[in-house]
Coordinates of N, CA and C and ligand atoms in Angstrom, one line a residue:
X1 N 6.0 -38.1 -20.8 CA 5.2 -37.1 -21.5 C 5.9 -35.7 -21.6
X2 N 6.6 -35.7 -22.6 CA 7.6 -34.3 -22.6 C 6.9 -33.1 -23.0
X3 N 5.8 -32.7 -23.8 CA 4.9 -32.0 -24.2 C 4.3 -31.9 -23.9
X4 N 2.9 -30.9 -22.6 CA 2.2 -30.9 -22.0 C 1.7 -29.6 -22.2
X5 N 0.2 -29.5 -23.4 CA -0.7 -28.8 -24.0 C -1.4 -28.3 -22.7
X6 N -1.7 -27.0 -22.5 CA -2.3 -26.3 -21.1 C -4.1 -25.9 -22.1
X7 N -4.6 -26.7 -22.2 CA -5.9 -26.3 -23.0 C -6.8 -26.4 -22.8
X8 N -7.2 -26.1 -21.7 CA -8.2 -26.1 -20.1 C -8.8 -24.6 -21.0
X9 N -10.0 -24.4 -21.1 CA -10.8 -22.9 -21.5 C -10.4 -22.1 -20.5
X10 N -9.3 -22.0 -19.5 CA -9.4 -20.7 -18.5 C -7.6 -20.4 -19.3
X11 N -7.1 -21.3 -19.4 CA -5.8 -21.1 -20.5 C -6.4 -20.4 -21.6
X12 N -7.3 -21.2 -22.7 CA -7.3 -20.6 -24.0 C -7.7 -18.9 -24.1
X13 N -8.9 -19.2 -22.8 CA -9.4 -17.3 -22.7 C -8.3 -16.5 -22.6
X14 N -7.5 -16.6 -21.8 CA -6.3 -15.9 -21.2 C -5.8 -16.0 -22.8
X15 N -5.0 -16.9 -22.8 CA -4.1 -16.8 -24.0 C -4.8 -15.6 -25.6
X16 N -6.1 -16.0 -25.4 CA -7.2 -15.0 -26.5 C -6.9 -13.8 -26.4
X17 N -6.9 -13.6 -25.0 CA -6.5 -12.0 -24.4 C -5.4 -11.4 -25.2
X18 N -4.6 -12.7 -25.1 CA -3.1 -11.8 -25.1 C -3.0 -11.7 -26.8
X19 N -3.2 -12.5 -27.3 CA -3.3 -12.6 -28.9 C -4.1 -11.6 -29.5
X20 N -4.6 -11.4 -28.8 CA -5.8 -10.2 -29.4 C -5.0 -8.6 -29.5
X21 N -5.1 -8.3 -30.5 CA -3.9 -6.7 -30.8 C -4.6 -5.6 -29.8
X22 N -5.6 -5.8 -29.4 CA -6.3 -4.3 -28.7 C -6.2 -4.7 -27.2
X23 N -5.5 -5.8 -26.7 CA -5.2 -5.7 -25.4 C -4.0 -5.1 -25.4
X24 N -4.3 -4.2 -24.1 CA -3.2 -3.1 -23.7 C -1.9 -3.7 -23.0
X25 N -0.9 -2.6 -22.4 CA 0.2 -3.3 -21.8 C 0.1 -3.8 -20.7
X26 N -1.0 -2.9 -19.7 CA -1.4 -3.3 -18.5 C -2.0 -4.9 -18.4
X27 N -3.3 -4.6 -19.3 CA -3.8 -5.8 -19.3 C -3.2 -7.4 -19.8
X28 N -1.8 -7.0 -20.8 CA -1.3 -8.4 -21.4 C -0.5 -8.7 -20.0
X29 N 0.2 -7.9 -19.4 CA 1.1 -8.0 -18.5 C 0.2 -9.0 -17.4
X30 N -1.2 -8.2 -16.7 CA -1.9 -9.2 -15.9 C -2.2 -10.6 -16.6
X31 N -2.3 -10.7 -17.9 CA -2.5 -12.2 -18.5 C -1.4 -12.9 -18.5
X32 N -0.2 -12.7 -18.4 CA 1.1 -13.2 -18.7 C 1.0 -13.8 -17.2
X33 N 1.2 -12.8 -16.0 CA 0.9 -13.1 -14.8 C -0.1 -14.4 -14.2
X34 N -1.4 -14.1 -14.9 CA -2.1 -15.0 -14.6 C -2.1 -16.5 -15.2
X35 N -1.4 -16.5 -16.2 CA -1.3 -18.1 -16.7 C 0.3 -18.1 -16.0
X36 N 0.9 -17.6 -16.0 CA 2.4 -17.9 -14.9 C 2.0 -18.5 -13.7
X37 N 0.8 -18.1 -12.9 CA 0.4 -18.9 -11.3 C -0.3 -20.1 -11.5
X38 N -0.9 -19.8 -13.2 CA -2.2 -20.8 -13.3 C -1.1 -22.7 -13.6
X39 N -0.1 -21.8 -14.7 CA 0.8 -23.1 -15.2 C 1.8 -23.7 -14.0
X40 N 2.0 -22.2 -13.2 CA 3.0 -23.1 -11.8 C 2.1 -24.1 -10.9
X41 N 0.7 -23.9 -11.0 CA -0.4 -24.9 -10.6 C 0.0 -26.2 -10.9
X42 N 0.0 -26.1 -12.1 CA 0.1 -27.4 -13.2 C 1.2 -28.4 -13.2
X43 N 2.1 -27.4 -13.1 CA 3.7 -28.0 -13.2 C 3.7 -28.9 -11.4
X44 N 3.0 -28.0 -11.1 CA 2.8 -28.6 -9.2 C 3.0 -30.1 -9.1
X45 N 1.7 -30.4 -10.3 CA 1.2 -31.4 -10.1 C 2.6 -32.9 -11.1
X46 N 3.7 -32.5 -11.4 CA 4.3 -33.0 -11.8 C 5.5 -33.4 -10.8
X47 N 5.5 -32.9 -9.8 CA 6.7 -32.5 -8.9 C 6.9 -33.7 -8.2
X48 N 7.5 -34.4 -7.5 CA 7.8 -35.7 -6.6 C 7.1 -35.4 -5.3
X49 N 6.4 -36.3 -4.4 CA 5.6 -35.8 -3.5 C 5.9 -37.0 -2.5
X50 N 5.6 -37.0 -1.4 CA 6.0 -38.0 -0.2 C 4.1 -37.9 0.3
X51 N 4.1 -39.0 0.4 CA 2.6 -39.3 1.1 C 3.1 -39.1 2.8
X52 N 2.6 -38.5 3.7 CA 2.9 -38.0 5.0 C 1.9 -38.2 6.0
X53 N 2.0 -38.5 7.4 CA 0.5 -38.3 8.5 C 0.7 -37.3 9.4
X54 N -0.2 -36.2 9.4 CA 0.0 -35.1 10.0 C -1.5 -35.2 11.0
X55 N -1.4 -35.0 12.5 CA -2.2 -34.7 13.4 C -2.9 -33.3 13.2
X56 N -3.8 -33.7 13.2 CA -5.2 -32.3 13.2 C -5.5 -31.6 14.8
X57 N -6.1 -30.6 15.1 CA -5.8 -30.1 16.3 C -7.3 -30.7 16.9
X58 N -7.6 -31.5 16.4 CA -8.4 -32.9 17.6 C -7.8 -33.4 17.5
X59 N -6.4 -33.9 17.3 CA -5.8 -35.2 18.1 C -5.8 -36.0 17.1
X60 N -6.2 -36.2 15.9 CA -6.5 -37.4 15.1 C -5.2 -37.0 14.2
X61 N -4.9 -38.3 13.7 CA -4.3 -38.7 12.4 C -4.8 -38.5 11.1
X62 N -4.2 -38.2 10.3 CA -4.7 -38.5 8.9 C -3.4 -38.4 8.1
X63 N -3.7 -38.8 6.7 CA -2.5 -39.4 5.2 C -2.6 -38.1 5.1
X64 N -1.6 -37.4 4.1 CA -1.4 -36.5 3.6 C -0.7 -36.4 2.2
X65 N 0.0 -35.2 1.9 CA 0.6 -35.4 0.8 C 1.8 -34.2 1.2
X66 N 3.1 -34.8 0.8 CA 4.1 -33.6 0.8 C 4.5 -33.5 -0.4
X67 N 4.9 -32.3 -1.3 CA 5.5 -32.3 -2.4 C 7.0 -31.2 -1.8
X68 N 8.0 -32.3 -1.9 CA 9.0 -32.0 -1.4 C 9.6 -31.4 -2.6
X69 N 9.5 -31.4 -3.5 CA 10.5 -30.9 -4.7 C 10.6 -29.1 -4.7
X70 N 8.8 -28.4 -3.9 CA 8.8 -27.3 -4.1 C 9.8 -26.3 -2.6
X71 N 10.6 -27.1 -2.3 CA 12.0 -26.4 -1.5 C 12.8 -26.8 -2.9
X72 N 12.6 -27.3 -3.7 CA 14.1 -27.0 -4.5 C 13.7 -26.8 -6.1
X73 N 13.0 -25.7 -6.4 CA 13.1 -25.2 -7.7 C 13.8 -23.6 -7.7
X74 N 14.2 -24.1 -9.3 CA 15.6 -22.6 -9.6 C 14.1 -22.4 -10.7
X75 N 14.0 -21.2 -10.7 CA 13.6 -20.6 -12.0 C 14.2 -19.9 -12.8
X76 N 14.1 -19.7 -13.8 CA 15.3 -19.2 -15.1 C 14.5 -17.9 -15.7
X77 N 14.5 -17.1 -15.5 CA 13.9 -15.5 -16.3 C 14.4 -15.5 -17.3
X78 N 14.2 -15.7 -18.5 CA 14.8 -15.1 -19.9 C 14.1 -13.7 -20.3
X79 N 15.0 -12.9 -19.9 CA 15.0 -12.0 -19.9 C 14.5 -11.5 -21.4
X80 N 13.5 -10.6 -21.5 CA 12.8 -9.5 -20.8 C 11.0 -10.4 -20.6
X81 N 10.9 -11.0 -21.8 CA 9.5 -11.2 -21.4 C 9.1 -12.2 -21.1
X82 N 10.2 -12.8 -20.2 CA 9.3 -13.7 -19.0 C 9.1 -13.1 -17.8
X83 N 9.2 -12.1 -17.7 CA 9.1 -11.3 -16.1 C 7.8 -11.2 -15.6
X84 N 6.8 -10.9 -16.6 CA 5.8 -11.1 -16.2 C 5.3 -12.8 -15.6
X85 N 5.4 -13.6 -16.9 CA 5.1 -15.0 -16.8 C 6.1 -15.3 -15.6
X86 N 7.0 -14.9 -15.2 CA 7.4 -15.6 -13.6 C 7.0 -14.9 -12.6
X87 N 6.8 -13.8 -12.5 CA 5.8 -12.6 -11.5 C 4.7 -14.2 -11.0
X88 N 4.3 -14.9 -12.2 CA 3.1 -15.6 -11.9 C 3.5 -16.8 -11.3
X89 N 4.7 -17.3 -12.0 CA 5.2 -18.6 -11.6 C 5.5 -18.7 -10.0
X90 N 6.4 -17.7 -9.7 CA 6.5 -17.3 -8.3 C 5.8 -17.3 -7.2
X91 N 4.1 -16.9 -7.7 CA 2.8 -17.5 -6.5 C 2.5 -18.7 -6.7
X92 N 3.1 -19.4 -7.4 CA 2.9 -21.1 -7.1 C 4.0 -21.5 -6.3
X93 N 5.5 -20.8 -6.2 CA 6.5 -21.5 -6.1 C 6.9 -20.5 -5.0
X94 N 6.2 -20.1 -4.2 CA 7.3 -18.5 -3.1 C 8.5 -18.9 -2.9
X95 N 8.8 -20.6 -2.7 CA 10.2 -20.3 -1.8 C 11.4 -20.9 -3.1
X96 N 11.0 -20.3 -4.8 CA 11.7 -20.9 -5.9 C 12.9 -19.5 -5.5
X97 N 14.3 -20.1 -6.0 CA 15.5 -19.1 -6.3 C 15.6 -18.6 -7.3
X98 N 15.7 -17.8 -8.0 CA 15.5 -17.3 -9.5 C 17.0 -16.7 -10.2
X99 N 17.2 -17.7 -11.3 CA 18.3 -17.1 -12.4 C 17.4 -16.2 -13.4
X100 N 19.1 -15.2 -13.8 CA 18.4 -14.4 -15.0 C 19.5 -14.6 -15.9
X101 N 18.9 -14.6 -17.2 CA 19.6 -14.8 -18.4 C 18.8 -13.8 -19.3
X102 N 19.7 -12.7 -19.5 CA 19.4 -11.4 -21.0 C 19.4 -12.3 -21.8
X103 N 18.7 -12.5 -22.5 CA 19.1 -13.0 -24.0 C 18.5 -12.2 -25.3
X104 N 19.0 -11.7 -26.1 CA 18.1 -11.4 -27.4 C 18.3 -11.8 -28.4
X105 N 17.1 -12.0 -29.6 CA 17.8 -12.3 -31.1 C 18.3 -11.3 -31.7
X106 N 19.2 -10.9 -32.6 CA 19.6 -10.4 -33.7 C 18.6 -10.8 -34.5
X107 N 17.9 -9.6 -35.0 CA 16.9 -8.8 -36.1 C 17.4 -9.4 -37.1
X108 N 16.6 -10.3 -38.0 CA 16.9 -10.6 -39.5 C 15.8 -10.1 -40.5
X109 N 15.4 -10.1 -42.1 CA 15.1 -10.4 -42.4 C 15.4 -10.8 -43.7
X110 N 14.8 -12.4 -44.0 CA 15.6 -13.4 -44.7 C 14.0 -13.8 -45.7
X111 N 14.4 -14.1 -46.9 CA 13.3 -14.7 -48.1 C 13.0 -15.9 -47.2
X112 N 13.1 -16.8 -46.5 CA 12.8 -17.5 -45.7 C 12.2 -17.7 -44.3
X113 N 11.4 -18.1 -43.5 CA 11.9 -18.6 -42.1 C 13.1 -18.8 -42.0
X114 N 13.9 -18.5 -40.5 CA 15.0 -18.9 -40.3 C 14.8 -20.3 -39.4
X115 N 15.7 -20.8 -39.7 CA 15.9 -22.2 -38.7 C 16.7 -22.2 -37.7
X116 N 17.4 -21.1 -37.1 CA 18.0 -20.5 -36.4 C 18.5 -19.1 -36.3
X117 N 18.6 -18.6 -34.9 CA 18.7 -17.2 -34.8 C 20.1 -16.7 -34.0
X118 N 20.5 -16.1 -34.4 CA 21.7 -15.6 -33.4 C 21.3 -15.3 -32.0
X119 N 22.0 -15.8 -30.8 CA 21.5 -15.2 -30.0 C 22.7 -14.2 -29.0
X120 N 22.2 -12.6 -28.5 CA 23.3 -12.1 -28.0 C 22.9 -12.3 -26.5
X121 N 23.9 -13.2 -25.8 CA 23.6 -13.1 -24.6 C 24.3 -12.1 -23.3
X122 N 23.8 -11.0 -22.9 CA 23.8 -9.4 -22.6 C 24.7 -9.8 -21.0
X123 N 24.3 -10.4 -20.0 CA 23.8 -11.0 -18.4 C 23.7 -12.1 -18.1
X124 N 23.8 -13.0 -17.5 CA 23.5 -14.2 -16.8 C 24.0 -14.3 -15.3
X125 N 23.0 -14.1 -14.8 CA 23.5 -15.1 -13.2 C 22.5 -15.9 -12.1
X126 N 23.1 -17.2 -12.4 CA 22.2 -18.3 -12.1 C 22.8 -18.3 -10.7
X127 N 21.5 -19.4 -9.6 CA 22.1 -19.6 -8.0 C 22.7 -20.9 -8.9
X128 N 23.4 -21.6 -7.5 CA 23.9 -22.6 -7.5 C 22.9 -23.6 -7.8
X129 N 22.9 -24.7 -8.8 CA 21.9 -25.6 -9.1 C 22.5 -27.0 -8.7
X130 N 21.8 -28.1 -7.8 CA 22.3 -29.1 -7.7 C 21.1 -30.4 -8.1
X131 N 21.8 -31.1 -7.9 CA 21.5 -32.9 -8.4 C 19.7 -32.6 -7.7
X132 N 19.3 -32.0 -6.8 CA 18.5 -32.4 -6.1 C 17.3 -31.0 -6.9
X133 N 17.5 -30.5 -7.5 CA 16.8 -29.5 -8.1 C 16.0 -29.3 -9.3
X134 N 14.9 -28.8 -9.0 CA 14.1 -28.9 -10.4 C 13.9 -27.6 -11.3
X135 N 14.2 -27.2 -12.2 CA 14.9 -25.9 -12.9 C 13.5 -25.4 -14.2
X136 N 12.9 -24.5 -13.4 CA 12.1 -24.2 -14.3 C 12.6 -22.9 -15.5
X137 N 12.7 -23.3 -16.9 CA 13.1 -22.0 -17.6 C 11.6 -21.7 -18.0
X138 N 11.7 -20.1 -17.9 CA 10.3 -19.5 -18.3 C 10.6 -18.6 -19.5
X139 N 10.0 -18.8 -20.6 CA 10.0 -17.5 -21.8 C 8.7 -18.0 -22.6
X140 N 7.9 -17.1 -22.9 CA 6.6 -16.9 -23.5 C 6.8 -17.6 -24.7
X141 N 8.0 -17.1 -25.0 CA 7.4 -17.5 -26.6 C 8.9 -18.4 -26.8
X142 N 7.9 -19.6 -28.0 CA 9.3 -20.3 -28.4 C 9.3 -20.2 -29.6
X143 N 10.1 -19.8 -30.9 CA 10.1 -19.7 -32.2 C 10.7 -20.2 -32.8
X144 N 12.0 -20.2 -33.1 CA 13.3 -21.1 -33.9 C 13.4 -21.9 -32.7
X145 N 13.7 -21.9 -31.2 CA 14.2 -22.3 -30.4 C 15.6 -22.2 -30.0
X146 N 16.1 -21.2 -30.8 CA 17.5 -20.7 -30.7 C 18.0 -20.1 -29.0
X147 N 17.3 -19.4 -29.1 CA 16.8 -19.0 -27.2 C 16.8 -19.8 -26.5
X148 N 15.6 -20.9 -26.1 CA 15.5 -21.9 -25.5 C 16.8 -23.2 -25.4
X149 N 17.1 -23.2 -26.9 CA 18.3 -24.4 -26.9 C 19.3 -23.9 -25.9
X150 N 20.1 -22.5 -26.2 CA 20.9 -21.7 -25.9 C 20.8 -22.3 -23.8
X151 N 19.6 -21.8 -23.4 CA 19.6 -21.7 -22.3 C 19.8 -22.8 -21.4
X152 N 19.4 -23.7 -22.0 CA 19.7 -25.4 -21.4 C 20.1 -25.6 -22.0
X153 N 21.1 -25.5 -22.5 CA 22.5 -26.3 -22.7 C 23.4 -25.3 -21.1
X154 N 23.3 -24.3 -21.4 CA 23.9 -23.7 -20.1 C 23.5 -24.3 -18.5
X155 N 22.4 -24.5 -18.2 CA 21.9 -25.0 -17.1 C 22.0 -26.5 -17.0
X156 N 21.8 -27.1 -17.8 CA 22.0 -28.5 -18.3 C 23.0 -29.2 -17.2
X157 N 24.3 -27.8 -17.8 CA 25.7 -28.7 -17.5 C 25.6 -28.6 -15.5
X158 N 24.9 -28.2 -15.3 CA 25.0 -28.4 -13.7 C 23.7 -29.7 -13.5
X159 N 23.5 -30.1 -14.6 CA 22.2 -31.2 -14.0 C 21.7 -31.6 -12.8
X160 N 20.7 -31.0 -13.3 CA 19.6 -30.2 -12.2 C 18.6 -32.1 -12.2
X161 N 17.9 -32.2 -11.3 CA 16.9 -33.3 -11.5 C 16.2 -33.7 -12.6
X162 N 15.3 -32.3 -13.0 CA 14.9 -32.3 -14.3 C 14.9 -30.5 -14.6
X163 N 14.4 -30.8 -15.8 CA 14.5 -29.5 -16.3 C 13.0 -29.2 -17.2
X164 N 12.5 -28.4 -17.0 CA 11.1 -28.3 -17.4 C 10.6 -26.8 -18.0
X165 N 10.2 -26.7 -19.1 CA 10.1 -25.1 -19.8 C 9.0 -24.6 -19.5
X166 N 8.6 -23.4 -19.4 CA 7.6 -22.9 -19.2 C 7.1 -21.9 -20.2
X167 N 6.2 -22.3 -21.1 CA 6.1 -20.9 -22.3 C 4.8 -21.0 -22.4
X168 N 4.4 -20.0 -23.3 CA 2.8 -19.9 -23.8 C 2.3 -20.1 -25.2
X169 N 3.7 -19.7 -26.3 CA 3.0 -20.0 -27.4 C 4.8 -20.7 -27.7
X170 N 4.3 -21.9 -28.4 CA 6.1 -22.3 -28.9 C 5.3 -22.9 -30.6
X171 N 6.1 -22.7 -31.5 CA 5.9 -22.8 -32.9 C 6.1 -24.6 -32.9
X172 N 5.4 -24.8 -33.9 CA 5.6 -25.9 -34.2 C 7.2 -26.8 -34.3
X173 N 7.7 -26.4 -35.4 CA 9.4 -26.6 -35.4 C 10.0 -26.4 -34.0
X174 N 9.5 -25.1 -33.1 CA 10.5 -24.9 -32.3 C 10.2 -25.9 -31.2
X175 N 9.0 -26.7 -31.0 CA 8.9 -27.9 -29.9 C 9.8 -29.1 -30.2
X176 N 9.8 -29.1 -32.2 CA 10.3 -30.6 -32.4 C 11.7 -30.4 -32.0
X177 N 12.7 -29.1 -32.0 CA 13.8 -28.6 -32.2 C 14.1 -29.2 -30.7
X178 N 13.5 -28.6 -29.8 CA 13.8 -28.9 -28.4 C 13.3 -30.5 -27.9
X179 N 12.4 -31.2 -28.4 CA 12.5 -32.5 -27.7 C 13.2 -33.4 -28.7
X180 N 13.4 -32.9 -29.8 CA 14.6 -33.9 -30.4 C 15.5 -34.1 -29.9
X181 N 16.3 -32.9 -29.3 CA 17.6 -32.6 -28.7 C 17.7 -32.8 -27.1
X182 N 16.8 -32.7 -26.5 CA 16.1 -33.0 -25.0 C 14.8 -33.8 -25.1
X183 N 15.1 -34.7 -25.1 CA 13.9 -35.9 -25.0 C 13.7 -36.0 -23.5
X184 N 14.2 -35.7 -22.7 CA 13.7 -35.7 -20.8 C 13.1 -34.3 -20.4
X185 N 13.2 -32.9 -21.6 CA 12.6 -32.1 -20.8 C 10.9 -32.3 -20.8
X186 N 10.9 -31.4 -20.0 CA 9.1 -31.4 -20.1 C 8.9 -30.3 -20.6
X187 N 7.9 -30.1 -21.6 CA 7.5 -28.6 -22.2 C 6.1 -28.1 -22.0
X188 N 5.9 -27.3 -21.3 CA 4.2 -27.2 -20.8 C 4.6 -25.5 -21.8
X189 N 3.0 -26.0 -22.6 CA 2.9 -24.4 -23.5 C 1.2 -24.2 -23.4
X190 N 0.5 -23.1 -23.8 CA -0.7 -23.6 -24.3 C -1.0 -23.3 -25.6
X191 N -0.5 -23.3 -26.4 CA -0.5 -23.6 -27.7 C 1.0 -23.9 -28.4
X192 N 0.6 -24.6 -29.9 CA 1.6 -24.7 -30.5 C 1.3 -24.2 -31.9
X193 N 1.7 -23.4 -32.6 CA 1.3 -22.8 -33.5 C 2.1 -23.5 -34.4
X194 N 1.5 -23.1 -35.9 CA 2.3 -23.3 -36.8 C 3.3 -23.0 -38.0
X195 N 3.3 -21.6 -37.7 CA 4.3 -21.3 -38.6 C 5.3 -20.0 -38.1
X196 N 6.5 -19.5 -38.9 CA 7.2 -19.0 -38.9 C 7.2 -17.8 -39.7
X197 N 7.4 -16.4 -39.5 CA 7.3 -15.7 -40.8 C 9.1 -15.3 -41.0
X198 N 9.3 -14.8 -41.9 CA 10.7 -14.6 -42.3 C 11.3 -13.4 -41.7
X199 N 10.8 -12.9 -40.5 CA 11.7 -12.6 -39.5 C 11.6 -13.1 -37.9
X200 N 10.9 -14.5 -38.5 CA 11.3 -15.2 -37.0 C 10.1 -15.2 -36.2
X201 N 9.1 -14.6 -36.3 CA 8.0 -14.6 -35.6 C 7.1 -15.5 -35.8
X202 N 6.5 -15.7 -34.7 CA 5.8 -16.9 -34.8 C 4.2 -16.6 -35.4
X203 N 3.6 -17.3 -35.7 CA 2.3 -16.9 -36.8 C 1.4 -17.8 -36.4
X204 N 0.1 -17.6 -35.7 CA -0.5 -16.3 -35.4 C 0.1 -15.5 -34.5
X205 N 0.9 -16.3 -33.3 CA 1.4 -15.6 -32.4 C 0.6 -14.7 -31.4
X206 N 1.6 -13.3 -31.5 CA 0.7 -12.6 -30.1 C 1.3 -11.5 -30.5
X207 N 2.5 -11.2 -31.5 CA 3.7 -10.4 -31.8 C 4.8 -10.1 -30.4
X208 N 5.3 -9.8 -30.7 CA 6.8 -9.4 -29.8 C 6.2 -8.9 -27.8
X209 N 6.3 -10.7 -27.6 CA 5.8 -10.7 -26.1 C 6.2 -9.2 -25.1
X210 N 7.5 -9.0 -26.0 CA 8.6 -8.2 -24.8 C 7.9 -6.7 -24.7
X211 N 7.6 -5.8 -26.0 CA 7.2 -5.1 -26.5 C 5.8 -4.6 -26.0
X212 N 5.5 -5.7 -25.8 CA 3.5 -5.5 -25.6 C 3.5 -5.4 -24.1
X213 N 4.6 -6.1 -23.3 CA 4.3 -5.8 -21.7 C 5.1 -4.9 -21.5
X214 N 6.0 -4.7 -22.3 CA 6.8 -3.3 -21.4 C 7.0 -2.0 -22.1
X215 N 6.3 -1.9 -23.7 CA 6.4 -0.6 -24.7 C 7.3 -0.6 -25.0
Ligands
PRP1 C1 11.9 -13.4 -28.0 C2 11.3 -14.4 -27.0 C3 12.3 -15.5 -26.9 C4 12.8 -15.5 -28.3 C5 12.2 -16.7 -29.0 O1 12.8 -12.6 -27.3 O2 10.9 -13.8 -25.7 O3 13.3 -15.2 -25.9 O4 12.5 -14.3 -28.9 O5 12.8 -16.8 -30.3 P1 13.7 -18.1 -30.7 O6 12.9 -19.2 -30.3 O7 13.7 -17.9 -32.2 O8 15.0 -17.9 -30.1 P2 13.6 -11.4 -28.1 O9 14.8 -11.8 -28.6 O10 12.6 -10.7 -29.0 O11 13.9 -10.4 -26.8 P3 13.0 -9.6 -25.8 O12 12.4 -10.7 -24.9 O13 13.9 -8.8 -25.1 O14 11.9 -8.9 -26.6

């Protein structure tokens, strides 16, 4: 299941918030936040887990559950507007290591949608990622997927366990872009929109995630 729609009514409200032009910076930033803890919930539930029997302080036995994977997730900041959306990921995940990667598009405007965007990449510095690790990349928005591609292909080449995206709005084209080309990631969004305007924005969107949490 590489695509995994977050469309539970405490998602879509949230997501309403942030789409909505008269929410402020404060308040989109607490929404970005709050679907980042809500979706690291979710992704939880995808993680490898060991069934375990742990003694209760009467002396008894009981089955349990370990999810051992959450000692080994890297999270990926794509810099700038996932910071909020990992502020949130981070209270699901306290003991994750976090990479950052600047990335930005180069500004176009084309009689078209673009199908791809330049990307300048400013910074990068990831922890060490190994065989045993699960690599969460976080960015709000996916549009061309030029960004996204960009970033796992870089993380990729350390193959991590799995590799799993974390966003909130990704455009139609830009999900098929990424699981055509990565058919093992997992893509948790809560919506998929459908179109592109000809400078790359995604439509209806939310406009320029980065902008609205940080001015
Ligand atoms: C936005 C967004 C993604 C990228 C998505 O960042 O946060 O990183 O665009 O577009 P793509 O799928 O077409 O690559 P932007 O370049 O605007 O930088 P910012 O986060 O600093 O605002």
């Amino acid at each position: 299941m590489p695509l995994v729609l977050l469309e539970e009514p405490l998602f879509l409200h949230i997501l309403t918030q942030l789409r909505d032009e008269r929410t402020d910076q404060v308040m989109f930033r607490k929404g970005m936040v709050r679907l980042g803890r809500l979706m690291g919930y979710k992704i939880a539930n995808y993680l490898d887990f060991d069934y375990v029997t742990v003694r209760t302080p009467l002396g008894v036995t009981t089955r349990g559950v370990v999810i051992r994977d959450l000692d080994n997730i890297v999270i990926i900041n794509v810099l700038r507007a996932a910071t909020p959306l990992v502020e949130g990921l981070l209270k699901a995940f306290p003991a994750a290591r976090q990479g950052i990667i600047a990335a930005s598009r180069k500004e176009i405007e084309a009689p078209e949608p673009p199908k791809e965007m330049e990307i300048i990449i400013s910074y990068e510095k990831i922890p060490r990622i190994t065989e045993n690790d699960v690599v969460i990349v976080a960015d709000p928005m996916i549009a061309t997927a030029s960004t996204m591609l960009k970033v796992i292909e870089k993380v990729s080449k350390s193959s991590p366990k799995r590799m799993i995206i974390a966003s909130v709005i990704a455009s139609k084209y830009g999900v098929r872009r990424i699981l055509e080309r990565h058919p093992n990631v997992m893509l948790f969004t809560v919506s998929v929109d459908p179109e592109l305007n000809s400078k790359g924005y995604i439509i209806p969107g939310l406009g320029d995630a980065g902008d609205r949490s940080f001015g």
